[in-house]
């Protein structure tokens, strides 16, 4: 740590918050490795004043680096690691050093003040947690901001300077842009409309939404829904996908915190799919949604008829990287000839083996009973050549809904 401090100070940066980076974190150099085993006390004026050895026993995969903390003015706020200037991890200056903010208590009111503090509009500001914009390397300094939403700066809000969270729980925000951003991107005179709570608003994220250029407040039929409705989208078929539910007349995604198979069972039943063997899927396995996250922490027993009859919360402090999904069981009819099929392969000649058992498509456990001979039989039963058939395990073609049927 002392070595990183000396390097940063030598370049004119603050000594505080310096962090060493190892393992060629910034790539491998083409120059020779000339020194190693530095031993600094933190008081030296330059790195070569420290004790060190010449070395020929290191490779460039061991190239050293540093993260330096830039000097700042107390109370300053900045956003880091976003896709543009309007979003990112929230960092606050204290004691002339940048620090990150813990997500505990972080709310949209705090986000509004942050955006206003940065000179952006506070309208539609969104708060995020779970280190959506990365963990960074700075010390965590604050948590528990309790802004009313009307303050001019984040430092004016009460807060706790004794944070209790880790680097995977950092706060972030997304601010709304302005029309000048659109004009700079070549959309002169255009507004950007996107669906929100059943209507549209101008948000100026030109690189995300299509611009209309007609200044009409368009209707958004896709957002019109009845409270309690549920749907699954962006899966390979109608039985799997990201879960979206309608709350307060608005389609939204579900945070995967607390999301389990009981919740998945209710979703599948509500959609008319087989609830047997329904599986909960997390971490935006079916892609990240574009609607607001409207619910989380469902605690279904598995016997409810609709998802919103279960206990749940508003899904705060979640990012779309936590969007919940399901894989439902799929019904089959042995009397209609349903018996054996391959699923989720790139061609009709490969895929996950599923058999029809008791009216339900079920997957097959690939233990040592399923040898190459069994693979040949499967291919022959499907009308393909039995020669050179290959068997794969470890869910090569993804997990199935329903039960594991046979071994």
XYZ file of C-alpha atoms in Angstrom:
407
model
C 0.000 0.000 0.000
C 2.865 2.429 0.802
C 4.294 1.927 -2.685
C 0.995 2.975 -4.300
C 0.861 6.033 -2.036
C 4.340 7.173 -3.113
C 3.610 6.723 -6.842
C 0.364 8.713 -6.627
C 1.993 11.507 -4.604
C 4.868 11.641 -7.108
C 2.339 12.390 -9.870
C 0.710 15.133 -7.800
C -2.345 13.175 -6.661
C -3.508 12.892 -3.074
C -1.858 10.200 -0.989
C -5.183 9.182 0.481
C -7.153 6.315 -0.990
C -4.324 5.004 -3.180
C -4.722 1.319 -4.005
C -2.152 -1.049 -5.548
C -3.137 -3.065 -8.640
C -1.375 -6.330 -9.404
C -1.482 -9.059 -12.031
C -1.160 -6.684 -15.026
C -4.544 -5.139 -14.181
C -3.947 -2.456 -16.834
C -2.413 -4.759 -19.420
C 1.079 -6.070 -20.057
C 3.894 -3.704 -20.976
C 6.351 -4.189 -23.846
C 9.281 -2.749 -21.853
C 11.607 -4.842 -19.715
C 10.742 -5.638 -16.101
C 13.362 -3.589 -14.253
C 12.479 -3.676 -10.551
C 10.553 -5.581 -7.871
C 10.226 -6.092 -4.132
C 9.763 -2.390 -3.339
C 9.695 -1.545 0.359
C 8.486 2.020 1.008
C 7.621 3.608 4.349
C 5.194 6.073 2.748
C 7.355 9.162 3.385
C 9.591 9.012 0.323
C 9.358 11.690 -2.378
C 9.683 9.268 -5.299
C 9.418 5.536 -5.841
C 13.119 4.948 -6.507
C 13.956 6.332 -3.049
C 12.424 3.149 -1.622
C 14.356 -0.074 -1.219
C 13.930 -2.425 -4.208
C 15.699 -5.128 -6.160
C 16.479 -5.533 -9.833
C 14.696 -8.588 -11.173
C 14.720 -10.951 -14.093
C 12.379 -13.492 -12.519
C 9.092 -11.698 -13.239
C 6.884 -11.928 -16.280
C 4.697 -9.175 -17.699
C 1.648 -10.971 -16.302
C 2.907 -9.609 -12.973
C 3.181 -5.943 -14.044
C 2.228 -3.634 -11.169
C -0.146 -0.657 -11.288
C -1.948 1.815 -9.021
C -5.338 3.434 -8.587
C -4.813 7.064 -7.518
C -7.462 9.200 -5.881
C -7.914 12.653 -7.426
C -7.978 15.701 -5.147
C -11.387 17.319 -4.772
C -13.356 19.954 -2.873
C -15.423 18.783 0.086
C -19.066 18.386 -0.884
C -18.386 17.772 -4.576
C -20.324 14.924 -6.190
C -19.530 12.944 -9.319
C -20.785 9.894 -11.213
C -18.376 7.137 -12.215
C -18.438 4.163 -14.556
C -21.722 4.939 -16.323
C -22.342 4.702 -20.055
C -22.608 8.514 -20.244
C -22.406 11.609 -18.019
C -25.976 11.140 -16.766
C -25.497 7.879 -14.881
C -22.987 6.096 -12.687
C -21.734 5.162 -9.250
C -22.185 8.070 -6.802
C -18.934 9.405 -5.347
C -18.737 12.218 -2.775
C -15.740 14.311 -1.731
C -14.835 14.476 1.952
C -11.515 15.600 3.411
C -10.305 16.341 -0.148
C -10.720 12.665 -1.060
C -13.352 10.906 -3.165
C -15.487 8.270 -1.427
C -18.339 5.982 -2.444
C -21.814 5.767 -0.889
C -23.469 2.714 0.690
C -26.890 1.783 -0.742
C -28.557 1.470 2.682
C -31.452 3.913 2.698
C -30.586 5.183 -0.803
C -33.779 6.414 -2.466
C -35.087 8.260 -5.521
C -35.212 11.440 -3.398
C -31.465 11.091 -2.836
C -31.037 10.519 -6.578
C -33.037 13.671 -7.357
C -30.756 15.763 -5.147
C -27.649 14.133 -6.641
C -28.781 14.945 -10.182
C -29.640 18.531 -9.207
C -26.248 18.830 -7.460
C -24.605 17.851 -10.756
C -26.524 20.451 -12.727
C -29.001 18.018 -14.310
C -32.759 18.023 -13.935
C -34.122 16.098 -10.959
C -37.126 14.867 -12.962
C -37.311 11.058 -13.254
C -34.033 10.576 -11.388
C -33.565 6.904 -10.495
C -31.685 5.419 -7.549
C -29.787 2.131 -7.870
C -27.988 -0.156 -5.457
C -26.108 -3.462 -5.591
C -23.083 -1.723 -7.194
C -24.876 -1.593 -10.548
C -22.072 0.632 -11.867
C -19.226 -1.413 -10.420
C -17.472 -1.559 -7.077
C -14.594 0.803 -7.784
C -11.657 1.014 -5.388
C -12.523 3.949 -3.105
C -13.350 3.804 0.591
C -17.052 3.787 1.484
C -17.756 6.936 3.486
C -21.509 7.508 3.668
C -24.844 5.730 4.003
C -28.379 6.503 5.093
C -28.912 9.768 3.216
C -32.388 11.077 4.048
C -32.990 13.754 1.452
C -36.461 15.216 1.026
C -35.767 15.693 -2.677
C -35.758 19.505 -2.503
C -32.176 20.080 -1.366
C -29.711 21.750 -3.742
C -26.781 19.517 -2.804
C -26.314 16.030 -1.417
C -24.153 17.315 1.430
C -27.197 19.232 2.724
C -29.012 15.966 3.458
C -28.631 14.208 6.837
C -26.519 11.068 6.576
C -24.544 8.493 8.509
C -20.759 8.593 8.082
C -20.375 5.109 9.624
C -21.293 2.821 6.688
C -22.003 -0.855 7.295
C -21.987 -2.298 3.777
C -19.448 -3.783 1.388
C -18.220 -2.841 -2.071
C -21.022 -4.884 -3.677
C -23.637 -2.559 -2.135
C -22.750 0.825 -3.577
C -25.262 3.482 -4.592
C -25.732 4.778 -8.111
C -28.071 7.064 -10.036
C -29.409 7.682 -13.510
C -30.346 11.285 -14.301
C -32.508 12.511 -17.145
C -30.621 14.358 -19.858
C -31.731 17.460 -21.686
C -32.702 18.322 -25.240
C -29.254 19.763 -25.967
C -27.891 16.231 -25.705
C -30.228 15.201 -28.519
C -29.195 18.162 -30.634
C -25.528 17.351 -30.089
C -26.243 13.829 -31.320
C -27.771 15.206 -34.528
C -31.422 15.107 -33.461
C -32.022 18.834 -33.918
C -35.498 19.880 -32.874
C -36.432 16.361 -31.804
C -37.733 15.082 -28.527
C -37.184 11.544 -27.317
C -40.324 9.794 -26.125
C -40.413 6.601 -24.128
C -43.167 4.755 -22.340
C -43.557 5.420 -18.644
C -46.539 4.666 -16.410
C -48.903 4.319 -19.359
C -47.783 7.483 -21.135
C -44.699 9.094 -22.628
C -42.220 11.733 -21.595
C -39.203 13.404 -23.128
C -36.041 12.019 -21.560
C -33.331 12.812 -24.108
C -31.486 9.493 -23.904
C -30.851 9.549 -27.645
C -28.679 6.459 -27.669
C -31.350 4.356 -25.933
C -34.727 5.370 -27.352
C -36.001 6.196 -30.831
C -36.670 9.878 -31.441
C -40.045 10.974 -32.810
C -39.266 14.444 -34.184
C -42.952 15.338 -34.198
C -43.430 16.684 -30.656
C -46.549 14.523 -30.218
C -47.277 12.939 -26.856
C -47.610 9.417 -28.188
C -49.671 6.700 -26.550
C -47.919 3.530 -25.489
C -50.337 0.593 -25.885
C -47.776 -1.855 -24.582
C -47.858 -0.187 -21.175
C -51.644 -0.470 -20.833
C -52.342 -3.388 -18.523
C -54.623 -4.557 -15.745
C -53.211 -4.770 -12.243
C -52.233 -8.333 -11.396
C -51.484 -9.430 -14.960
C -48.243 -11.304 -15.521
C -46.257 -12.282 -18.603
C -42.910 -13.834 -19.494
C -40.813 -12.364 -22.308
C -37.528 -12.769 -24.183
C -37.235 -16.529 -23.650
C -36.703 -19.107 -26.380
C -40.379 -20.094 -26.119
C -43.604 -19.181 -24.293
C -42.680 -21.340 -21.281
C -39.574 -19.442 -20.183
C -38.467 -15.852 -19.925
C -38.136 -12.708 -17.860
C -41.161 -12.113 -15.623
C -43.075 -8.850 -15.985
C -46.121 -7.960 -13.920
C -48.654 -5.121 -13.960
C -48.791 -2.920 -10.853
C -50.593 0.435 -10.754
C -51.395 0.108 -14.451
C -47.736 -0.231 -15.414
C -45.766 -3.195 -16.723
C -42.562 -3.693 -14.802
C -39.874 -6.229 -14.008
C -39.314 -8.074 -10.733
C -36.226 -7.960 -8.529
C -34.750 -11.427 -7.943
C -34.123 -10.872 -4.222
C -36.036 -13.666 -2.451
C -37.241 -15.053 -5.807
C -37.699 -18.832 -5.503
C -39.455 -21.841 -7.015
C -42.676 -21.167 -5.082
C -42.917 -17.784 -6.787
C -42.163 -19.401 -10.164
C -44.885 -21.997 -9.525
C -47.503 -19.270 -9.099
C -46.376 -17.454 -12.269
C -46.593 -20.627 -14.344
C -50.009 -21.541 -12.922
C -51.331 -18.033 -13.577
C -50.207 -18.255 -17.225
C -51.862 -21.624 -17.706
C -48.602 -23.523 -18.004
C -47.739 -26.575 -15.957
C -46.573 -25.483 -12.490
C -44.966 -28.876 -11.870
C -41.216 -28.438 -11.561
C -41.392 -24.685 -12.220
C -37.994 -23.078 -11.720
C -37.032 -19.602 -10.589
C -34.275 -17.926 -12.596
C -32.297 -14.904 -11.412
C -29.593 -12.437 -12.463
C -31.334 -11.287 -15.678
C -30.820 -14.716 -17.248
C -33.269 -13.721 -20.008
C -31.840 -10.248 -20.493
C -32.394 -6.969 -18.708
C -35.794 -5.327 -18.989
C -36.448 -1.722 -20.019
C -39.455 -1.094 -17.755
C -39.186 0.036 -14.153
C -38.572 -2.577 -11.459
C -41.970 -2.584 -9.746
C -41.787 -5.425 -7.214
C -39.465 -7.732 -5.302
C -39.127 -9.959 -2.244
C -42.116 -12.137 -3.190
C -42.948 -14.742 -0.561
C -45.454 -17.061 -2.253
C -46.371 -20.424 -0.767
C -46.903 -21.884 -4.228
C -50.669 -22.299 -3.817
C -51.766 -18.787 -4.844
C -53.642 -18.281 -8.118
C -52.001 -14.984 -9.076
C -48.567 -13.589 -8.291
C -49.692 -10.276 -6.812
C -51.757 -12.075 -4.171
C -48.444 -13.072 -2.564
C -46.697 -10.748 -0.136
C -44.107 -8.551 -1.867
C -42.258 -5.245 -1.616
C -41.725 -2.366 -4.037
C -38.426 -3.799 -5.303
C -36.292 -0.826 -4.294
C -32.479 -0.751 -4.544
C -32.406 -3.284 -7.377
C -30.857 -2.989 -10.820
C -31.987 -4.668 -14.004
C -29.063 -7.074 -13.660
C -31.307 -8.666 -11.002
C -34.414 -9.125 -13.170
C -36.223 -12.343 -12.244
C -37.347 -15.045 -14.678
C -39.011 -18.439 -14.750
C -38.889 -21.742 -16.582
C -42.316 -23.386 -16.588
C -43.143 -27.003 -17.117
C -44.657 -27.877 -20.506
C -47.607 -30.174 -20.955
C -47.557 -33.050 -23.441
C -49.988 -35.691 -24.715
C -48.745 -39.258 -25.044
C -51.950 -40.275 -26.832
C -51.139 -37.733 -29.551
C -47.704 -39.240 -30.100
C -45.670 -37.091 -27.752
C -42.845 -39.291 -26.520
C -39.334 -37.951 -27.043
C -37.791 -34.696 -28.259
C -34.635 -32.572 -28.324
C -34.819 -28.985 -27.089
C -32.694 -25.815 -27.265
C -30.082 -27.119 -29.673
C -28.781 -25.064 -32.595
C -30.209 -27.607 -35.067
C -32.892 -30.318 -34.986
C -30.146 -32.921 -34.529
C -29.009 -31.826 -31.074
C -30.429 -30.590 -27.810
C -31.572 -31.418 -24.309
C -33.328 -34.828 -24.129
C -36.920 -34.615 -22.890
C -39.498 -37.391 -22.545
C -43.259 -37.199 -22.066
C -44.203 -38.626 -18.654
C -47.628 -38.296 -17.060
C -48.593 -35.450 -19.358
C -45.438 -33.422 -18.624
C -42.264 -32.975 -20.660
C -39.424 -33.985 -18.346
C -35.660 -33.870 -18.688
C -33.308 -36.817 -18.267
C -30.566 -37.197 -15.670
C -27.256 -37.892 -17.411
C -25.677 -40.375 -15.009
C -23.575 -43.326 -16.041
C -26.662 -45.242 -17.242
C -26.873 -42.940 -20.244
C -23.903 -44.172 -22.233
C -23.139 -43.829 -25.931
C -25.501 -46.723 -26.677
C -28.397 -44.827 -25.115
C -27.515 -41.756 -27.212
C -27.677 -43.920 -30.332
C -31.120 -45.213 -29.313
C -32.405 -41.668 -28.755
C -31.214 -40.556 -32.183
C -32.699 -43.648 -33.832
C -36.045 -43.153 -32.062
C -36.136 -39.594 -33.390
C -35.599 -40.844 -36.940
C -31.948 -39.818 -37.211
C -28.893 -41.978 -37.816
C -27.733 -43.867 -34.740
C -24.108 -43.804 -35.807
C -21.602 -41.487 -34.092
C -24.231 -40.262 -31.656
C -22.688 -38.267 -28.786
C -24.004 -37.777 -25.277
C -23.486 -34.586 -23.255
C -24.133 -33.878 -19.589
C -23.832 -30.862 -17.272
C -26.932 -29.241 -18.836
C -25.035 -28.359 -22.012
C -28.301 -27.236 -23.628
C -29.653 -25.384 -20.604
C -31.987 -26.308 -17.802
C -35.545 -27.484 -18.476
C -38.748 -26.719 -16.680
C -40.667 -29.660 -15.292
C -39.252 -32.677 -13.516
C -36.145 -34.741 -14.022
C -37.920 -37.793 -15.382
C -35.596 -40.765 -15.731
C -32.053 -41.885 -15.221
